[in-house]
Amino acid sequence: MLKYDCLIVGSGLFGATYAHLAHARGKKCLVIDKRSHAGGNIYCEEVEGINVHKYGAHIFHTSDEKIWSFVNSIVPFNRYTNSPIAHAPNGKLYNLPFNMNTFHQMWGVKTPIEAQAKIDEQRCKAIEKMRAEGVIEPRNLEEQALTLIGSDIYEQLIKDYTEKQWGRPCVDLPAFIIRRLPVRMTFDNNYFNDSYQGIPIGGYNKLIEGLLQGIEVRLDTDFFEQRNYWESVANQIVFTGKIDEYYGYRFGKLEYRTVRFEQVKMNTPNYQGNAVMNYTSKDVPYTRIIEHKHFEKFGMEIYENPWTVISKEYSTEWYDGMEPFYPVNDERNTAIYEKYRALTMHDTHVVFGGRLAEYKYYDMAPIISRVFKYFK
Ligand code: FAD
Ligand code: UDP
């Protein structure tokens, strides 16, 4: 007799949510993870009472009430609202996303009409240039940014930051990347348009612990080290690791971007006054500095802890042995991924889910939404 109904490879948000819902339906699940902790990329490590986001800043946001209720039923979330600040090449600070505060700081404009006129003046130049070349739709990120928001904001807040983050010129990047960012004609620094956002009270580990409660988890356990054995313990497998690795890299290796974190603990209660500071100049080698305590402490609460922890984020190319973070959805990688995806059609006993197995840039809420689909 098989020991488990379901083997789940990976204890990240996809694996943990799947395990939780299967367990609730009476399935006997085993979760394995090659890391020494559960939670995948949302894992936090406590330093001086501060939850440090070990794999990059994570802010939960969604407009889906079902998803918000679900995560809050596992652990209540706080009221954190993401409002990053940009430190620009000209040495000035700007509010993000692009909104009336940004436009006032950039041009001194005070009303939406003045701001729109300034943006339109710059947008029109870019649109005319494209038209002269016979181009209708923006062909790349640079054209998209210039026709959306104009050259001043592109030069000060977008170009260098994007090139550092992706390691490629903006003219070689797809336009859709920049469409994620809201452009607002109001004085509103909320980075997201969603109805709900926040951080689990007590940190993301509470979310993962809650999801995995009552479920057997084995850490430091790599599926590929004993593949035959793991395949024999359950009829159904949920695989959330790299899809190319699952198929022995037979069509070639998929590429990723990754981030190197330089973490510093400091004996000061408030280093930068905000959780996220983007450095949008190429002269600064890191893309962002995260000050973790601001995700969970607000106002004067910040000063109750004399310590702070910051992480400088250096965006880099991914090589074997590093954590794969962002799929590079360019033509080459998409074509390779599609070949692997075709193979999954024959492996009907395996659910391939999450950022690595689906080779897709998923935020946390869409990951949960994906898992819900298996439990309708
Ligand atoms: P993962 O978290 O990668 O989990 C996969 C797990 O599988 C890992 O624990 C891994 O160790 C394990 N595994 C892999 N291979 C094997 C194997 N062979 N054997 C055993 N175990 C294996 N989303 C947001 O909504 N808001 C944000 O602000 C946000 N910020 C982000 C910042 C960064 C830098 C990154 C990289 C992502 C961010 N995300 C954010 C996205 C979020 O991290 C993902 O949506 C989510 O973590 C994906 O969960 P997952 O389970 O698919 O993958
Ligand atoms: N971006 C930028 N300047 C910023 C912040 C973002 O140019 O200060 C661009 C950049 O190209 C980035 C994209 O907007 O890849 C999307 O930003 P988001 O913060 O959503 O990206 P994430 O860090 O979540 O990948």
Coordinates of C-alpha atoms and ligand atoms in Angstrom, one line a residue:
M1 CA 0.0 0.0 0.0
L2 CA 1.2 3.5 -0.8
K3 CA 2.2 5.6 2.3
Y4 CA 0.6 8.8 1.1
D5 CA -2.1 10.1 -1.1
C6 CA -0.1 13.0 -2.3
L7 CA 3.6 13.9 -2.3
I8 CA 4.3 17.6 -2.6
V9 CA 7.7 18.7 -3.7
G10 CA 8.4 22.2 -2.4
S11 CA 7.0 23.9 0.7
G12 CA 6.7 27.4 -0.9
L13 CA 3.3 29.1 -1.1
F14 CA 2.1 26.8 -3.9
G15 CA 3.1 23.6 -2.2
A16 CA 2.0 24.7 1.3
T17 CA -1.5 25.9 0.1
Y18 CA -2.0 22.8 -1.9
A19 CA -1.0 20.6 1.1
H20 CA -3.4 22.6 3.3
L21 CA -6.4 22.2 1.0
A22 CA -5.7 18.5 0.3
H23 CA -5.2 17.8 4.0
A24 CA -8.5 19.5 4.8
R25 CA -10.2 17.1 2.4
G26 CA -8.8 14.1 4.2
K27 CA -5.8 13.4 2.0
K28 CA -2.6 12.1 3.6
C29 CA 0.1 14.5 2.3
L30 CA 3.9 14.5 2.6
V31 CA 5.7 17.8 1.8
I32 CA 9.5 17.6 1.0
D33 CA 11.8 20.6 0.5
K34 CA 15.5 20.7 -0.3
R35 CA 16.0 23.9 1.8
S36 CA 16.5 23.7 5.5
H37 CA 13.3 25.7 6.1
A38 CA 9.7 25.7 4.8
G39 CA 8.1 28.6 2.9
G40 CA 10.2 28.9 -0.2
N41 CA 10.8 32.5 -1.1
I42 CA 8.4 34.0 1.4
Y43 CA 10.5 32.7 4.3
C44 CA 11.6 35.2 7.0
E45 CA 14.4 35.0 9.5
E46 CA 14.1 36.8 12.8
V47 CA 17.0 39.1 13.7
E48 CA 16.7 41.3 16.8
G49 CA 12.9 40.7 16.8
I50 CA 12.6 41.9 13.2
N51 CA 11.2 39.6 10.5
V52 CA 13.8 39.8 7.7
H53 CA 12.5 38.8 4.3
K54 CA 15.4 36.5 3.3
Y55 CA 14.5 36.2 -0.4
G56 CA 13.4 39.8 -1.0
A57 CA 10.6 42.1 0.1
H58 CA 7.2 40.4 -0.1
I59 CA 4.0 42.5 0.1
F60 CA 0.7 40.6 -0.2
H61 CA -1.9 42.3 -2.4
T62 CA -5.1 41.2 -4.1
S63 CA -8.5 42.4 -5.1
D64 CA -10.0 38.9 -4.7
E65 CA -12.0 38.8 -1.5
K66 CA -11.9 35.0 -1.4
I67 CA -8.1 34.9 -1.4
W68 CA -7.9 37.7 1.2
S69 CA -10.4 35.9 3.5
F70 CA -8.5 32.6 3.0
V71 CA -5.0 34.0 4.0
N72 CA -6.6 36.0 6.9
S73 CA -8.2 32.8 8.2
I74 CA -4.7 31.3 8.5
V75 CA -3.1 34.4 10.1
P76 CA -4.5 38.0 10.4
F77 CA -2.7 40.6 8.2
N78 CA -1.7 44.1 9.1
R79 CA -2.4 47.4 7.3
Y80 CA 0.9 47.9 5.6
T81 CA 0.6 49.9 2.4
N82 CA 3.6 49.8 0.0
S83 CA 4.8 53.3 -0.9
P84 CA 8.4 53.0 -2.2
I85 CA 10.6 56.1 -2.6
A86 CA 12.9 56.5 -5.5
H87 CA 16.4 57.9 -5.0
A88 CA 17.1 59.4 -8.5
P89 CA 20.3 60.1 -10.5
N90 CA 19.8 63.8 -9.9
G91 CA 20.1 63.1 -6.2
K92 CA 16.5 63.9 -5.4
L93 CA 13.8 61.7 -3.8
Y94 CA 10.6 61.0 -5.6
N95 CA 7.4 59.2 -4.6
L96 CA 6.3 56.1 -6.4
P97 CA 4.3 54.9 -8.2
F98 CA 4.1 57.8 -10.7
N99 CA 1.5 60.1 -9.2
M100 CA 0.8 63.8 -8.5
N101 CA 3.4 63.8 -5.8
T102 CA 6.0 62.5 -8.3
F103 CA 4.9 65.1 -10.9
H104 CA 5.1 67.9 -8.4
Q105 CA 8.6 66.8 -7.3
M106 CA 9.7 66.5 -10.9
W107 CA 8.2 69.6 -12.5
G108 CA 6.7 71.7 -9.7
V109 CA 3.2 71.2 -11.2
K110 CA 0.4 71.5 -8.7
T111 CA -2.8 70.3 -10.5
P112 CA -3.7 67.3 -12.5
I113 CA -4.3 69.5 -15.6
E114 CA -0.8 71.0 -15.3
A115 CA 0.8 67.5 -14.8
Q116 CA -1.2 66.0 -17.7
A117 CA 0.0 68.9 -20.0
K118 CA 3.6 68.2 -19.1
I119 CA 3.3 64.5 -19.6
D120 CA 1.4 64.9 -22.9
E121 CA 4.1 67.3 -24.2
Q122 CA 6.8 64.6 -23.7
R123 CA 4.6 61.7 -24.7
C124 CA 3.7 63.4 -28.0
K125 CA 7.4 63.8 -29.0
A126 CA 7.9 60.1 -28.5
I127 CA 4.7 59.1 -30.3
E128 CA 5.6 61.4 -33.3
K129 CA 9.1 59.8 -33.4
M130 CA 7.5 56.3 -33.5
R131 CA 5.0 57.3 -36.1
A132 CA 7.8 58.7 -38.3
E133 CA 9.4 55.2 -38.2
G134 CA 6.0 53.7 -39.1
V135 CA 5.5 52.1 -35.7
I136 CA 2.1 52.1 -34.0
E137 CA 2.4 49.9 -30.9
P138 CA 5.5 50.3 -28.6
R139 CA 8.0 47.6 -29.6
N140 CA 9.9 47.6 -26.3
L141 CA 10.1 48.9 -22.8
E142 CA 11.8 52.1 -23.7
E143 CA 9.1 53.0 -26.3
Q144 CA 6.4 52.0 -23.9
A145 CA 7.7 54.1 -21.1
L146 CA 8.3 57.2 -23.3
T147 CA 4.8 57.0 -24.8
L148 CA 3.2 56.4 -21.4
I149 CA 4.9 58.9 -19.1
G150 CA 7.5 60.9 -21.1
S151 CA 11.3 61.4 -21.1
D152 CA 12.0 63.1 -17.7
I153 CA 10.4 60.3 -15.7
Y154 CA 11.9 57.7 -18.0
E155 CA 15.4 59.1 -17.6
Q156 CA 15.2 59.7 -13.8
L157 CA 13.1 56.9 -12.5
I158 CA 12.9 54.0 -15.1
K159 CA 15.8 53.6 -17.5
D160 CA 18.8 52.8 -15.2
Y161 CA 16.7 51.0 -12.6
T162 CA 15.2 48.7 -15.2
E163 CA 18.5 48.0 -16.9
K164 CA 20.1 47.1 -13.5
Q165 CA 17.2 44.9 -12.6
W166 CA 17.0 43.0 -15.9
G167 CA 20.7 43.3 -17.0
R168 CA 19.6 44.2 -20.5
P169 CA 19.0 47.6 -22.3
C170 CA 15.4 48.8 -22.1
V171 CA 15.1 48.6 -25.9
D172 CA 15.6 44.8 -25.6
L173 CA 13.0 44.3 -22.9
P174 CA 9.3 43.6 -23.5
A175 CA 6.9 46.5 -23.0
F176 CA 4.6 44.7 -20.6
I177 CA 7.1 44.8 -17.7
I178 CA 6.4 48.5 -17.2
R179 CA 2.7 48.3 -17.6
R180 CA 2.5 46.8 -14.0
L181 CA 3.2 50.2 -12.6
P182 CA 0.2 52.5 -12.0
V183 CA 0.2 56.1 -13.3
R184 CA -2.2 58.2 -11.2
M185 CA -3.4 61.8 -11.5
T186 CA -4.0 61.9 -7.7
F187 CA -1.8 62.4 -4.7
D188 CA -1.7 58.7 -3.8
N189 CA 1.5 56.9 -3.1
N190 CA 0.0 53.4 -2.8
Y191 CA 2.1 51.2 -5.1
F192 CA -0.8 48.8 -5.7
N193 CA -4.3 49.3 -7.1
D194 CA -5.6 46.3 -5.3
S195 CA -8.4 46.5 -2.7
Y196 CA -6.4 44.6 0.0
Q197 CA -2.8 44.5 1.0
G198 CA -0.7 43.8 4.0
I199 CA 1.8 41.6 5.8
P200 CA 0.9 38.6 8.1
I201 CA 1.0 39.8 11.7
G202 CA 4.1 38.0 13.1
G203 CA 5.6 37.5 9.7
Y204 CA 5.2 35.2 6.7
N205 CA 6.4 32.1 8.6
K206 CA 3.1 32.2 10.5
L207 CA 1.3 31.9 7.2
I208 CA 3.4 28.9 6.2
E209 CA 3.2 27.3 9.6
G210 CA -0.6 27.7 9.6
L211 CA -0.9 26.2 6.1
L212 CA 1.3 23.2 7.0
Q213 CA -0.3 22.6 10.4
G214 CA -0.9 18.8 10.9
I215 CA 1.0 17.9 7.7
E216 CA 4.3 15.9 7.6
V217 CA 7.1 18.0 6.3
R218 CA 10.7 16.8 5.6
L219 CA 13.3 19.5 5.1
D220 CA 16.8 19.2 3.6
T221 CA 15.3 16.6 1.2
D222 CA 15.9 17.0 -2.6
F223 CA 13.4 15.1 -4.7
F224 CA 16.1 14.4 -7.3
E225 CA 18.5 12.7 -4.9
Q226 CA 16.1 9.8 -4.5
R227 CA 13.7 10.3 -7.3
N228 CA 12.6 6.6 -7.7
Y229 CA 11.8 6.4 -4.0
W230 CA 9.8 9.6 -3.8
E231 CA 7.9 8.6 -6.9
S232 CA 6.9 5.4 -5.1
V233 CA 5.4 6.9 -2.0
A234 CA 2.3 8.4 -3.5
N235 CA 0.2 8.1 -6.6
Q236 CA -0.2 11.9 -7.0
I237 CA 2.7 14.3 -7.1
V238 CA 2.6 18.1 -6.8
F239 CA 5.9 19.4 -8.3
T240 CA 6.8 23.0 -7.6
G241 CA 10.5 22.8 -8.5
K242 CA 12.2 23.7 -11.9
I243 CA 10.4 22.1 -14.8
D244 CA 13.5 21.7 -16.9
E245 CA 15.2 19.8 -14.0
Y246 CA 12.2 17.5 -13.8
Y247 CA 12.7 16.5 -17.4
G248 CA 16.4 16.1 -17.1
Y249 CA 17.1 19.4 -19.1
R250 CA 16.5 17.4 -22.3
F251 CA 15.5 20.6 -24.2
G252 CA 18.1 22.8 -22.6
K253 CA 18.2 24.9 -19.5
L254 CA 15.8 27.7 -18.7
E255 CA 17.3 31.1 -17.7
Y256 CA 16.4 33.2 -14.6
R257 CA 17.4 36.5 -13.0
T258 CA 18.3 36.3 -9.4
V259 CA 19.0 38.8 -6.6
R260 CA 22.0 38.8 -4.2
F261 CA 21.2 40.3 -0.8
E262 CA 23.7 42.2 1.4
Q263 CA 22.1 42.2 4.8
V264 CA 23.4 44.6 7.5
K265 CA 22.2 44.9 11.1
M266 CA 22.6 48.4 12.5
N267 CA 22.3 49.8 16.0
T268 CA 19.9 52.6 14.9
P269 CA 16.1 52.5 15.2
N270 CA 15.3 54.1 11.8
Y271 CA 17.7 54.0 8.9
Q272 CA 15.7 55.2 5.9
G273 CA 12.2 56.0 7.2
N274 CA 10.6 53.6 4.8
A275 CA 10.5 49.9 3.9
V276 CA 11.5 50.3 0.3
M277 CA 14.0 52.8 -1.3
N278 CA 14.6 52.3 -5.0
Y279 CA 18.0 53.5 -6.3
T280 CA 17.2 54.5 -9.9
S281 CA 20.7 55.5 -10.9
K282 CA 23.2 53.3 -12.7
D283 CA 26.0 54.7 -10.5
V284 CA 24.6 52.9 -7.5
P285 CA 25.2 49.2 -8.0
Y286 CA 22.2 47.9 -6.0
T287 CA 18.6 48.4 -7.1
R288 CA 16.9 48.8 -3.7
I289 CA 17.4 49.0 0.0
I290 CA 14.8 47.3 2.1
E291 CA 14.5 48.2 5.8
H292 CA 12.5 45.3 7.1
K293 CA 11.0 46.7 10.4
H294 CA 8.8 49.1 8.5
F295 CA 6.7 46.2 7.2
E296 CA 5.4 45.5 10.7
K297 CA 6.0 48.6 12.8
F298 CA 4.4 52.0 12.2
G299 CA 4.7 55.5 13.7
M300 CA 6.5 55.7 17.0
E301 CA 6.5 51.8 17.4
I302 CA 9.6 51.9 15.2
Y303 CA 11.6 53.4 18.0
E304 CA 10.8 50.7 20.5
N305 CA 13.5 48.5 19.0
P306 CA 17.0 50.2 18.9
W307 CA 18.0 47.9 16.1
T308 CA 17.3 47.8 12.4
V309 CA 18.1 45.4 9.6
I310 CA 18.5 46.5 6.0
S311 CA 19.1 44.5 2.8
K312 CA 20.7 45.9 -0.3
E313 CA 19.5 44.1 -3.4
Y314 CA 21.9 43.4 -6.3
S315 CA 20.1 42.0 -9.3
T316 CA 22.2 39.5 -11.2
E317 CA 22.2 36.8 -13.9
W318 CA 21.4 33.3 -12.5
Y319 CA 23.9 30.5 -12.5
D320 CA 23.6 26.9 -11.2
G321 CA 23.7 26.9 -7.4
M322 CA 22.0 30.3 -7.1
E323 CA 18.3 30.7 -6.2
P324 CA 16.2 31.0 -9.4
F325 CA 13.9 34.0 -8.9
Y326 CA 12.5 35.7 -12.0
P327 CA 11.8 33.6 -15.1
V328 CA 13.2 35.4 -18.2
N329 CA 10.2 35.2 -20.5
D330 CA 11.9 36.0 -23.7
E331 CA 11.5 34.2 -27.0
R332 CA 14.2 31.6 -26.5
N333 CA 13.1 30.6 -23.0
T334 CA 9.4 30.7 -23.8
A335 CA 10.0 28.3 -26.7
I336 CA 12.0 25.9 -24.5
Y337 CA 9.4 26.1 -21.7
E338 CA 6.6 25.3 -24.2
K339 CA 8.4 22.0 -25.1
Y340 CA 8.6 21.0 -21.5
R341 CA 5.0 22.0 -21.0
A342 CA 4.0 19.7 -23.8
L343 CA 5.6 16.8 -21.9
T344 CA 3.5 17.5 -18.8
M345 CA 0.4 16.6 -20.7
H346 CA 1.5 12.9 -20.6
D347 CA 2.3 13.1 -16.8
T348 CA -1.3 13.4 -15.7
H349 CA -0.5 12.1 -12.1
V350 CA 1.7 15.2 -11.6
V351 CA 0.5 18.8 -10.9
F352 CA 3.1 21.2 -12.0
G353 CA 2.6 24.4 -10.1
G354 CA 4.2 27.7 -9.0
R355 CA 6.8 30.0 -10.3
L356 CA 9.4 27.4 -11.2
A357 CA 7.3 24.6 -12.5
E358 CA 5.1 26.9 -14.7
Y359 CA 8.1 29.2 -15.5
K360 CA 5.9 32.2 -14.8
Y361 CA 6.3 35.5 -12.9
Y362 CA 3.5 34.9 -10.3
D363 CA 2.8 37.1 -7.3
M364 CA 1.6 35.4 -4.2
A365 CA -2.2 36.0 -4.6
P366 CA -2.3 34.5 -8.1
I367 CA -0.3 31.5 -6.8
I368 CA -3.2 30.9 -4.3
S369 CA -5.7 31.4 -7.0
R370 CA -4.0 28.7 -9.1
V371 CA -4.1 26.3 -6.2
F372 CA -7.8 27.0 -5.6
K373 CA -8.5 25.8 -9.2
Y374 CA -7.5 22.3 -8.2
F375 CA -10.0 22.2 -5.4
K376 CA -13.2 23.6 -7.0
Ligands
FAD1 P1 8.9 29.1 -4.3 O1 8.7 30.0 -3.2 O2 10.2 29.2 -5.1 O3 8.9 27.6 -3.7 C1 9.4 26.4 -4.3 C2 10.0 25.5 -3.3 O4 10.3 24.3 -3.9 C3 11.2 26.0 -2.6 O5 11.1 26.0 -1.2 C4 12.3 25.1 -3.1 O6 13.3 24.9 -2.2 C5 11.5 23.8 -3.4 N1 12.2 22.9 -4.3 C6 12.6 23.2 -5.6 N2 13.2 22.1 -6.1 C7 13.1 21.1 -5.2 C8 13.5 19.8 -5.2 N3 14.1 19.2 -6.2 N4 13.3 19.0 -4.1 C9 12.7 19.6 -3.0 N5 12.2 20.8 -3.0 C10 12.4 21.6 -4.1 N6 4.9 38.3 -4.7 C11 4.0 39.2 -4.2 O7 2.8 38.9 -4.2 N7 4.4 40.4 -3.6 C12 5.7 40.7 -3.6 O8 6.0 41.8 -3.0 C13 6.7 39.8 -4.1 N8 8.0 40.1 -4.1 C14 8.9 39.2 -4.6 C15 10.2 39.5 -4.5 C16 11.2 38.6 -5.0 C17 12.6 39.0 -5.0 C18 10.7 37.4 -5.6 C19 11.7 36.4 -6.1 C20 9.4 37.1 -5.6 C21 8.5 38.0 -5.1 N9 7.1 37.7 -5.1 C22 6.2 38.6 -4.6 C23 6.6 36.4 -5.7 C24 6.5 35.3 -4.6 O9 7.7 35.0 -4.1 C25 5.9 34.0 -5.3 O10 4.7 34.3 -5.9 C26 5.8 32.8 -4.4 O11 6.8 32.7 -3.5 C27 5.9 31.6 -5.3 O12 5.7 30.4 -4.6 P2 6.1 29.0 -5.2 O13 5.7 28.0 -4.2 O14 5.7 28.9 -6.6 O15 7.7 29.1 -5.3
UDP2 N1 10.4 50.2 -12.3 C1 11.2 51.3 -12.6 N2 11.6 52.1 -11.5 C2 11.2 51.8 -10.3 C3 10.4 50.7 -10.0 C4 10.0 49.9 -11.1 O1 11.6 51.5 -13.7 O2 11.5 52.6 -9.4 C5 10.1 49.3 -13.5 C6 11.1 48.2 -13.7 O3 11.2 47.9 -15.1 C7 10.4 47.0 -13.0 C8 8.9 47.3 -13.4 O4 8.8 48.7 -13.3 O5 10.8 45.7 -13.6 C9 7.9 46.6 -12.5 O6 8.2 47.0 -11.2 P1 7.7 46.1 -9.9 O7 8.1 46.9 -8.7 O8 6.3 45.7 -10.1 O9 8.7 44.9 -10.1 P2 9.1 43.7 -9.1 O10 10.2 44.3 -8.3 O11 7.9 43.3 -8.4 O12 9.6 42.7 -10.1

